[in-house]
């Protein structure tokens, strides 16, 4: 099972949309070219580092019914830690509709099994939910509410390959001009 | 006090409809020209009887320039009506796209013609601006145009109705700067034309859209402008953000406004100069004091 980035993006988008109830165009993935799409409120999703956890396991699978050369399949499988950051921007810095409140809501909802089910469906397991960080910023000369939440997910990653095998061996009985005796191996 | 806005509502047979229940469209029924949502008029839309209705904008609505889009309800024709709320000093035209069925649609109109009311002479057309992310479009004349008096024809996007919409601007105040000592309105367009270095293609882009968080390219409108393109001075280059100072930089004088990036509203215009793409960094609007624009453009990487 290899990581499919697009499925992960969709799952994270759905997660943020369900929690914030923002319109489609107010949620987007960070680090894309172009001007900011909206005045706040809006949310950005940053999919960051992918770290290996422990050592990958390796298995071999033999099936003689497969086509010649692909009877033996070697598979490696391991766990990765995916670091995602959710940022929320709001025009207000106080009250119930601040970025802080939105991030806090998502932080709590990540404990719900109904929320985790959607993530699990694409292989994402919530490993660690970070702190809600309140980092209001200056937008020109006005304060804009901003809060960040970093979440670490476990996600399985694997790869497989047909490793092939030795089918025939050709032996030359002459080495350095000396003819070696031929030994017949009994069947 | 701001003038009350009258509204006539007719049924499908064209007779005045006295029992309509009009209301401002949800979401963008009462917004500023910039797309900011404004407080709806106190008292709402009042039924005056005989098919006539009215609402009372505030002075602030009038001063800011406000777009009102009204749903007159099922069984009325037209079902949607729109009104621009402004004064002679900040007049503008509002356009709301309606589809073939007369329902709220999408798509910016284009300026079909823009002529002086008296002489019929063509004037440089103003831009069609979108009110925020809403499907509302405004056309704002320059103060000179409003003072002279101009007629505007807007052509709807394909599939929208009606095919054309007309508006006019007149009676705008004339500021001292609009009038030279000889009494004629200053227009340095002629000077720009004398110094023009060629005709250049401009790509005007709507703000990029996002589909499930992923950016999708925006629609482009392509048109030509006559302009005087000159190398920028070292000081102009120094004023650019640090990461852009090593780009080839030009100054463009034109009679048509070029547009720079505006958050949520506008991607910067792209100007094609000698086959290379240049992005508009900044624009100085000398519309009121000479009817020309001065833009600084930088060459995009890789072009």
Coordinates of C-alpha atoms in Angstrom, one line a residue:
Chain A
X1 CA 0.0 0.0 0.0
X2 CA 1.7 3.2 -1.1
X3 CA 0.7 6.7 -0.1
X4 CA -1.6 8.4 -2.4
X5 CA -1.2 12.1 -1.9
X6 CA -4.4 13.2 -3.6
X7 CA -6.5 11.0 -1.4
X8 CA -4.8 12.4 1.7
X9 CA -5.4 16.0 0.4
X10 CA -9.1 15.2 -0.1
X11 CA -9.5 13.7 3.3
X12 CA -7.8 16.7 5.0
X13 CA -9.9 19.1 3.0
X14 CA -13.1 17.3 4.1
X15 CA -11.8 17.3 7.7
X16 CA -11.3 21.1 7.7
X17 CA -14.5 21.9 5.8
X18 CA -16.6 19.7 8.1
X19 CA -15.1 21.4 11.2
X20 CA -15.0 25.0 10.0
X21 CA -18.1 25.0 7.6
X22 CA -16.1 27.3 5.4
X23 CA -17.1 27.5 1.7
X24 CA -15.0 25.5 -0.8
X25 CA -13.0 28.5 -2.0
X26 CA -12.1 29.5 1.6
X27 CA -10.0 26.4 2.2
X28 CA -6.9 25.8 0.2
X29 CA -3.5 24.1 0.3
X30 CA -0.6 26.3 1.1
X31 CA 2.4 27.2 -1.1
X32 CA 0.5 27.5 -4.3
X33 CA 1.3 30.4 -6.7
X34 CA -1.0 33.4 -6.9
X35 CA -2.5 36.0 -4.7
X36 CA -4.5 35.3 -1.6
X37 CA -7.8 34.1 -2.8
X38 CA -10.0 35.7 -0.1
X39 CA -10.2 38.2 2.6
X40 CA -10.4 36.2 5.8
X41 CA -11.9 34.0 7.1
X42 CA -10.1 31.2 5.4
X43 CA -8.1 28.2 6.2
X44 CA -4.9 26.7 4.8
X45 CA -3.6 23.2 4.9
X46 CA 0.1 22.5 4.7
X47 CA 1.2 18.9 4.2
X48 CA 4.8 18.7 5.4
X49 CA 7.5 16.3 6.4
X50 CA 7.1 12.5 6.0
X51 CA 9.3 10.7 8.5
X52 CA 10.1 7.0 8.7
X53 CA 9.0 5.4 12.0
X54 CA 11.3 2.5 13.0
X55 CA 12.4 0.0 10.4
X56 CA 10.3 -1.2 7.4
X57 CA 9.4 -4.9 7.4
X58 CA 10.2 -7.0 4.4
X59 CA 8.2 -10.0 3.3
X60 CA 8.4 -12.5 0.4
X61 CA 5.4 -14.0 -1.3
X62 CA 5.6 -17.0 -3.6
X63 CA 2.8 -17.9 -6.0
X64 CA 3.7 -20.5 -8.7
X65 CA 0.6 -19.6 -10.7
X66 CA 1.9 -16.2 -11.6
X67 CA 3.7 -15.5 -14.9
X68 CA 7.3 -16.7 -15.2
X69 CA 9.6 -14.3 -13.4
X70 CA 7.0 -12.8 -11.1
X71 CA 6.3 -15.8 -8.9
X72 CA 8.3 -14.2 -6.1
X73 CA 7.2 -10.8 -4.9
X74 CA 9.1 -8.9 -2.3
X75 CA 7.1 -6.3 -0.3
X76 CA 8.4 -3.7 2.1
X77 CA 6.0 -2.1 4.5
X78 CA 6.5 0.4 7.2
X79 CA 4.9 3.3 9.1
X80 CA 5.5 6.9 8.3
X81 CA 4.7 10.0 10.3
X82 CA 3.1 12.8 8.3
X83 CA 3.3 16.3 9.7
X84 CA 0.4 18.5 8.7
X85 CA -0.3 22.1 9.8
X86 CA -3.7 23.7 9.7
X87 CA -3.8 27.5 9.8
X88 CA -6.9 29.6 10.2
X89 CA -7.3 33.3 9.5
X90 CA -10.2 35.5 10.7
X91 CA -10.9 39.2 10.6
X92 CA -11.7 39.2 14.3
X93 CA -9.2 38.7 17.1
X94 CA -11.8 38.4 19.9
X95 CA -15.1 36.6 20.4
X96 CA -16.5 33.3 19.3
X97 CA -15.6 33.4 15.6
X98 CA -11.8 33.9 16.0
X99 CA -9.3 31.7 14.4
X100 CA -8.4 30.5 17.9
X101 CA -11.9 29.2 18.4
X102 CA -11.9 27.4 15.0
X103 CA -8.6 25.7 15.7
X104 CA -9.7 24.7 19.2
X105 CA -12.8 23.1 17.7
X106 CA -10.8 21.1 15.2
X107 CA -8.4 20.1 17.9
X108 CA -11.2 18.6 20.0
X109 CA -13.0 17.0 17.1
X110 CA -9.9 15.1 16.1
X111 CA -10.7 12.8 19.1
X112 CA -14.1 11.8 17.7
X113 CA -14.3 8.4 16.1
X114 CA -16.7 9.8 13.4
X115 CA -14.0 12.2 12.4
X116 CA -11.2 9.7 12.5
X117 CA -13.2 7.2 10.4
X118 CA -12.8 9.5 7.4
X119 CA -9.1 9.8 7.9
X120 CA -8.6 6.1 8.5
X121 CA -10.3 5.4 5.2
X122 CA -7.3 6.8 3.4
X123 CA -4.8 5.3 5.8
X124 CA -4.4 8.3 8.1
X125 CA -4.2 7.6 11.8
X126 CA -4.1 10.5 14.2
X127 CA -0.8 10.0 16.1
X128 CA -0.4 13.4 17.9
X129 CA -2.5 16.5 18.1
X130 CA -0.4 19.5 18.9
X131 CA -1.3 22.7 20.7
X132 CA -3.5 25.4 19.3
X133 CA -1.1 28.3 18.8
X134 CA -2.4 31.8 18.7
X135 CA -0.3 33.9 16.4
X136 CA -2.3 37.0 15.3
X137 CA -0.6 38.9 12.5
X138 CA -0.6 42.3 11.0
X139 CA -2.4 42.5 7.7
X140 CA -1.2 45.9 6.4
X141 CA -1.9 48.0 9.5
X142 CA -4.8 45.9 11.0
X143 CA -4.6 42.9 13.2
X144 CA -5.9 39.7 11.7
X145 CA -6.6 36.6 13.8
X146 CA -4.5 33.6 13.0
X147 CA -4.2 30.3 14.8
X148 CA -2.3 27.2 13.9
X149 CA -2.7 23.5 14.8
X150 CA 0.0 20.9 13.9
X151 CA -1.2 17.3 13.7
X152 CA 1.0 14.3 13.2
X153 CA -0.6 11.4 11.4
X154 CA 0.6 7.8 11.0
X155 CA 0.3 6.5 7.5
X156 CA 1.4 3.2 6.1
X157 CA 3.8 3.2 3.2
X158 CA 4.9 0.2 1.2
X159 CA 6.4 -0.9 -2.1
X160 CA 6.7 -4.2 -3.8
X161 CA 8.7 -5.7 -6.7
X162 CA 8.9 -9.1 -8.5
X163 CA 12.5 -10.0 -7.7
X164 CA 12.9 -12.9 -10.2
X165 CA 15.1 -16.0 -9.8
X166 CA 17.9 -18.0 -11.4
X167 CA 16.5 -20.2 -14.1
X168 CA 19.6 -21.6 -15.9
X169 CA 23.3 -21.7 -15.3
X170 CA 25.9 -22.1 -18.1
X171 CA 29.2 -23.6 -16.9
X172 CA 32.4 -23.4 -18.9
X173 CA 34.6 -26.3 -18.1
X174 CA 37.9 -24.6 -19.1
X175 CA 39.6 -22.3 -16.6
X176 CA 43.1 -20.8 -17.4
X177 CA 43.5 -23.4 -20.3
X178 CA 42.9 -26.3 -18.0
X179 CA 39.9 -28.5 -18.8
X180 CA 38.2 -29.4 -15.6
X181 CA 36.7 -32.8 -15.2
X182 CA 33.0 -33.0 -15.8
X183 CA 31.0 -34.2 -12.8
X184 CA 27.5 -35.4 -13.5
X185 CA 25.2 -34.6 -10.6
X186 CA 22.7 -37.4 -10.2
X187 CA 19.0 -36.3 -10.4
Chain B
X1 CA -30.3 62.3 3.5
X2 CA -29.9 59.6 0.9
X3 CA -32.6 59.4 -1.6
X4 CA -35.1 56.5 -1.2
X5 CA -34.9 53.9 -3.9
X6 CA -38.1 53.2 -5.8
X7 CA -38.9 49.7 -7.2
X8 CA -41.7 48.6 -9.5
X9 CA -42.7 45.0 -9.5
X10 CA -44.8 43.4 -12.2
X11 CA -46.4 40.0 -12.5
X12 CA -45.8 37.6 -15.4
X13 CA -48.5 39.3 -17.5
X14 CA -46.8 42.7 -17.1
X15 CA -49.4 44.1 -14.6
X16 CA -48.2 45.9 -11.4
X17 CA -48.0 43.3 -8.6
X18 CA -49.2 44.7 -5.3
X19 CA -48.8 41.6 -3.2
X20 CA -45.1 40.8 -3.9
X21 CA -42.8 40.0 -1.1
X22 CA -39.4 41.3 -2.3
X23 CA -36.2 40.8 -0.4
X24 CA -32.5 41.3 -0.8
X25 CA -30.8 38.2 -2.3
X26 CA -29.1 36.1 0.4
X27 CA -25.4 36.6 0.6
X28 CA -24.9 39.5 -1.8
X29 CA -28.2 41.3 -1.8
X30 CA -26.7 44.4 -0.2
X31 CA -23.0 44.8 -0.6
X32 CA -20.5 47.6 -1.3
X33 CA -18.7 47.9 -4.6
X34 CA -15.7 46.2 -3.1
X35 CA -17.9 43.1 -2.2
X36 CA -18.1 44.0 1.5
X37 CA -21.4 43.0 3.0
X38 CA -23.3 46.1 4.2
X39 CA -26.1 46.4 6.8
X40 CA -29.5 46.2 5.0
X41 CA -31.7 49.3 5.1
X42 CA -33.6 49.7 8.3
X43 CA -37.3 48.9 7.7
X44 CA -36.5 46.7 4.7
X45 CA -38.4 47.0 1.5
X46 CA -41.7 48.8 2.0
X47 CA -44.8 48.1 -0.1
X48 CA -46.2 51.5 -1.2
X49 CA -49.2 49.9 -3.0
X50 CA -50.1 49.6 -6.6
X51 CA -46.9 47.6 -7.4
X52 CA -44.5 50.2 -6.1
X53 CA -42.0 49.4 -3.4
X54 CA -39.2 51.4 -1.9
X55 CA -36.3 51.1 0.5
X56 CA -34.2 53.7 2.3
X57 CA -30.4 53.5 2.0
X58 CA -28.2 55.3 4.5
X59 CA -26.0 58.2 3.7
X60 CA -23.0 55.9 4.2
X61 CA -24.4 53.4 1.7
X62 CA -24.7 56.2 -0.9
X63 CA -21.2 57.6 -0.1
X64 CA -19.6 54.2 -0.3
X65 CA -21.4 53.1 -3.4
X66 CA -23.6 50.1 -2.8
X67 CA -25.1 47.3 -4.9
X68 CA -28.6 46.1 -4.1
X69 CA -29.9 42.9 -5.7
X70 CA -33.5 42.2 -5.0
X71 CA -35.4 38.9 -5.4
X72 CA -39.0 40.0 -6.2
X73 CA -40.3 36.5 -5.7
X74 CA -41.9 33.7 -7.8
X75 CA -44.4 34.9 -10.3
X76 CA -42.8 38.3 -11.0
X77 CA -41.1 39.5 -14.1
X78 CA -38.3 40.3 -14.0
X79 CA -37.7 38.3 -10.9
X80 CA -34.4 39.8 -10.1
X81 CA -33.8 43.6 -10.1
X82 CA -30.6 45.4 -9.2
X83 CA -30.0 49.0 -8.2
X84 CA -26.7 51.0 -7.8
X85 CA -26.8 53.3 -4.9
X86 CA -24.5 56.3 -5.3
X87 CA -24.3 60.0 -5.8
X88 CA -23.4 62.1 -8.8
X89 CA -19.9 62.3 -7.3
X90 CA -19.3 58.5 -7.2
X91 CA -21.7 57.2 -9.8
X92 CA -21.3 53.8 -11.2
X93 CA -23.2 51.2 -13.2
X94 CA -24.2 47.8 -11.7
X95 CA -24.5 44.6 -13.7
X96 CA -25.8 41.3 -12.4
X97 CA -25.5 38.4 -14.8
X98 CA -28.8 36.5 -15.4
X99 CA -29.0 33.3 -17.3
X100 CA -31.4 32.5 -20.2
X101 CA -34.1 31.7 -17.6
X102 CA -33.8 35.0 -15.9
X103 CA -32.1 33.4 -12.8
X104 CA -28.9 34.6 -11.2
X105 CA -26.1 33.5 -13.4
X106 CA -22.4 34.0 -13.9
X107 CA -20.0 35.7 -16.3
X108 CA -18.6 39.2 -16.6
X109 CA -19.9 41.5 -19.2
X110 CA -17.7 43.4 -21.6
X111 CA -17.9 47.0 -22.6
X112 CA -19.5 47.1 -26.0
X113 CA -19.3 50.9 -26.5
X114 CA -18.4 53.9 -24.4
X115 CA -19.2 57.2 -26.2
X116 CA -19.5 60.8 -25.3
X117 CA -23.2 61.7 -25.1
X118 CA -22.8 64.9 -27.0
X119 CA -20.3 64.2 -29.8
X120 CA -20.5 60.5 -30.0
X121 CA -16.7 60.3 -29.8
X122 CA -15.3 57.1 -28.3
X123 CA -13.7 57.4 -24.8
X124 CA -11.3 54.9 -23.3
X125 CA -13.6 52.4 -21.6
X126 CA -13.4 51.9 -17.9
X127 CA -12.7 48.4 -16.5
X128 CA -15.4 46.0 -15.4
X129 CA -14.8 45.4 -11.8
X130 CA -16.1 42.5 -9.8
X131 CA -17.6 43.1 -6.4
X132 CA -15.5 40.7 -4.2
X133 CA -16.1 37.1 -5.1
X134 CA -19.8 37.8 -6.0
X135 CA -21.3 37.7 -9.4
X136 CA -21.8 41.4 -9.4
X137 CA -19.9 43.7 -11.7
X138 CA -19.5 47.5 -11.6
X139 CA -18.3 50.0 -14.1
X140 CA -17.1 53.3 -12.7
X141 CA -16.5 56.2 -15.0
X142 CA -13.6 58.6 -14.5
X143 CA -14.5 61.9 -13.1
X144 CA -13.9 63.4 -16.5
X145 CA -16.3 61.0 -18.1
X146 CA -19.0 61.7 -15.5
X147 CA -18.5 65.4 -16.1
X148 CA -18.6 65.2 -19.9
X149 CA -21.5 62.7 -20.0
X150 CA -21.0 59.3 -21.5
X151 CA -23.2 56.4 -22.7
X152 CA -22.2 52.8 -21.9
X153 CA -23.3 49.6 -23.6
X154 CA -22.5 46.4 -21.8
X155 CA -22.6 43.1 -23.7
X156 CA -23.5 40.1 -21.6
X157 CA -21.5 36.9 -21.6
X158 CA -22.7 34.2 -24.0
X159 CA -25.9 32.6 -22.8
X160 CA -26.8 35.4 -20.4
X161 CA -29.8 37.8 -20.8
X162 CA -30.4 40.4 -21.8
X163 CA -27.8 40.5 -24.5
X164 CA -27.0 44.1 -23.9
X165 CA -27.5 46.6 -21.0
X166 CA -27.3 50.3 -21.4
X167 CA -26.3 53.0 -18.9
X168 CA -25.2 56.5 -18.9
X169 CA -23.2 58.8 -16.6
X170 CA -23.6 62.5 -16.4
X171 CA -23.7 65.5 -14.1
X172 CA -20.6 64.6 -12.3
X173 CA -18.9 67.4 -10.5
X174 CA -16.0 69.1 -12.3
X175 CA -13.0 69.6 -10.0
X176 CA -10.6 72.4 -10.7
X177 CA -8.0 69.9 -11.8
X178 CA -10.3 68.7 -14.5
X179 CA -10.3 72.0 -16.2
X180 CA -7.3 73.8 -17.6
X181 CA -7.0 77.6 -17.6
X182 CA -8.2 77.5 -21.2
X183 CA -11.4 75.8 -20.1
X184 CA -10.6 72.5 -21.9
X185 CA -10.4 69.2 -20.0
X186 CA -6.8 68.1 -19.7
X187 CA -6.1 64.9 -21.6
X188 CA -2.6 63.7 -21.9
X189 CA -3.6 60.7 -23.9
X190 CA -2.5 62.5 -27.0
X191 CA 0.9 62.9 -25.5
X192 CA 1.1 59.2 -24.6
X193 CA 0.0 58.4 -28.2
X194 CA 2.8 60.6 -29.6
X195 CA 5.3 58.8 -27.5
X196 CA 3.9 55.3 -27.9
X197 CA 6.3 52.6 -28.7
X198 CA 3.8 50.1 -30.0
X199 CA 0.7 48.1 -29.4
X200 CA 0.9 45.5 -26.7
X201 CA -1.2 42.5 -25.8
X202 CA -2.6 42.5 -22.3
X203 CA -3.9 39.4 -20.5
X204 CA -6.3 40.3 -17.7
X205 CA -7.0 37.5 -15.3
X206 CA -9.8 36.9 -12.8
X207 CA -8.7 35.8 -9.4
X208 CA -7.6 32.2 -9.5
X209 CA -10.3 29.7 -8.3
X210 CA -9.7 26.9 -5.9
X211 CA -11.4 23.5 -6.3
X212 CA -11.1 21.4 -3.2
X213 CA -8.1 23.5 -2.1
X214 CA -6.3 23.2 -5.3
X215 CA -5.6 26.3 -7.5
X216 CA -7.1 26.2 -10.9
X217 CA -6.1 28.8 -13.6
X218 CA -8.4 31.8 -13.9
X219 CA -10.1 33.0 -17.0
X220 CA -8.2 35.4 -19.2
X221 CA -9.4 38.4 -21.1
X222 CA -7.0 39.4 -23.9
X223 CA -7.0 42.9 -25.4
X224 CA -4.5 45.3 -26.9
X225 CA -3.3 48.6 -25.6
X226 CA -1.3 51.4 -27.2
X227 CA 1.5 52.3 -24.8
X228 CA 4.8 54.0 -24.3
X229 CA 7.1 51.4 -22.9
X230 CA 10.4 52.7 -21.4
X231 CA 13.2 51.2 -19.3
X232 CA 12.8 51.8 -15.6
X233 CA 15.2 53.8 -13.7
X234 CA 17.4 52.4 -10.9
X235 CA 15.2 54.0 -8.4
X236 CA 12.1 52.2 -9.7
X237 CA 14.0 48.9 -9.5
X238 CA 15.1 49.7 -5.9
X239 CA 11.4 50.2 -4.9
X240 CA 10.6 46.6 -5.9
X241 CA 10.5 43.7 -3.4
X242 CA 14.0 42.4 -3.0
X243 CA 13.3 39.1 -4.8
X244 CA 12.3 41.0 -8.0
X245 CA 15.1 43.5 -8.3
X246 CA 17.1 41.3 -10.7
X247 CA 14.2 41.2 -13.1
X248 CA 14.0 43.3 -16.3
X249 CA 11.8 46.2 -15.3
X250 CA 9.9 48.6 -17.6
X251 CA 7.6 51.6 -17.1
X252 CA 4.5 51.6 -19.2
X253 CA 2.4 54.8 -20.0
X254 CA -1.0 54.1 -21.4
X255 CA -4.5 55.6 -21.6
X256 CA -6.1 52.3 -20.5
X257 CA -5.7 51.3 -16.9
X258 CA -3.5 48.3 -16.3
X259 CA -4.2 46.4 -13.1
X260 CA -2.0 45.1 -10.4
X261 CA -2.8 42.3 -7.9
X262 CA -5.7 42.9 -5.6
X263 CA -6.4 40.4 -2.9
X264 CA -9.3 38.2 -3.8
X265 CA -10.3 40.4 -6.7
X266 CA -7.6 40.5 -9.4
X267 CA -4.5 38.8 -10.6
X268 CA -2.0 41.2 -12.0
X269 CA -2.2 41.9 -15.7
X270 CA 0.3 40.3 -17.9
X271 CA 1.8 42.5 -20.7
X272 CA 3.6 41.0 -23.6
X273 CA 6.6 43.1 -24.6
X274 CA 8.8 41.8 -27.4
X275 CA 7.5 38.3 -26.8
X276 CA 8.3 38.3 -23.1
X277 CA 5.8 38.3 -20.3
X278 CA 5.8 41.2 -17.9
X279 CA 3.7 41.3 -14.8
X280 CA 2.2 44.6 -13.5
X281 CA 3.7 45.5 -10.2
X282 CA 2.2 48.9 -9.5
X283 CA 0.0 51.5 -11.2
X284 CA -0.2 55.2 -10.7
X285 CA -3.6 56.4 -11.7
X286 CA -3.5 59.8 -13.3
X287 CA -7.0 59.4 -14.7
X288 CA -8.4 62.6 -13.1
X289 CA -5.3 64.7 -13.8
X290 CA -4.5 63.7 -17.3
X291 CA -6.4 60.6 -18.4
X292 CA -3.4 58.3 -18.4
X293 CA -1.9 55.6 -16.3
X294 CA 1.7 54.8 -15.4
X295 CA 2.5 51.2 -14.6
X296 CA 5.7 49.5 -13.5
X297 CA 6.1 46.0 -15.0
X298 CA 8.6 43.2 -14.3
X299 CA 9.6 40.3 -16.5
X300 CA 8.3 37.0 -15.2
X301 CA 10.9 34.3 -14.6
X302 CA 11.4 32.0 -17.6
X303 CA 9.7 34.1 -20.1

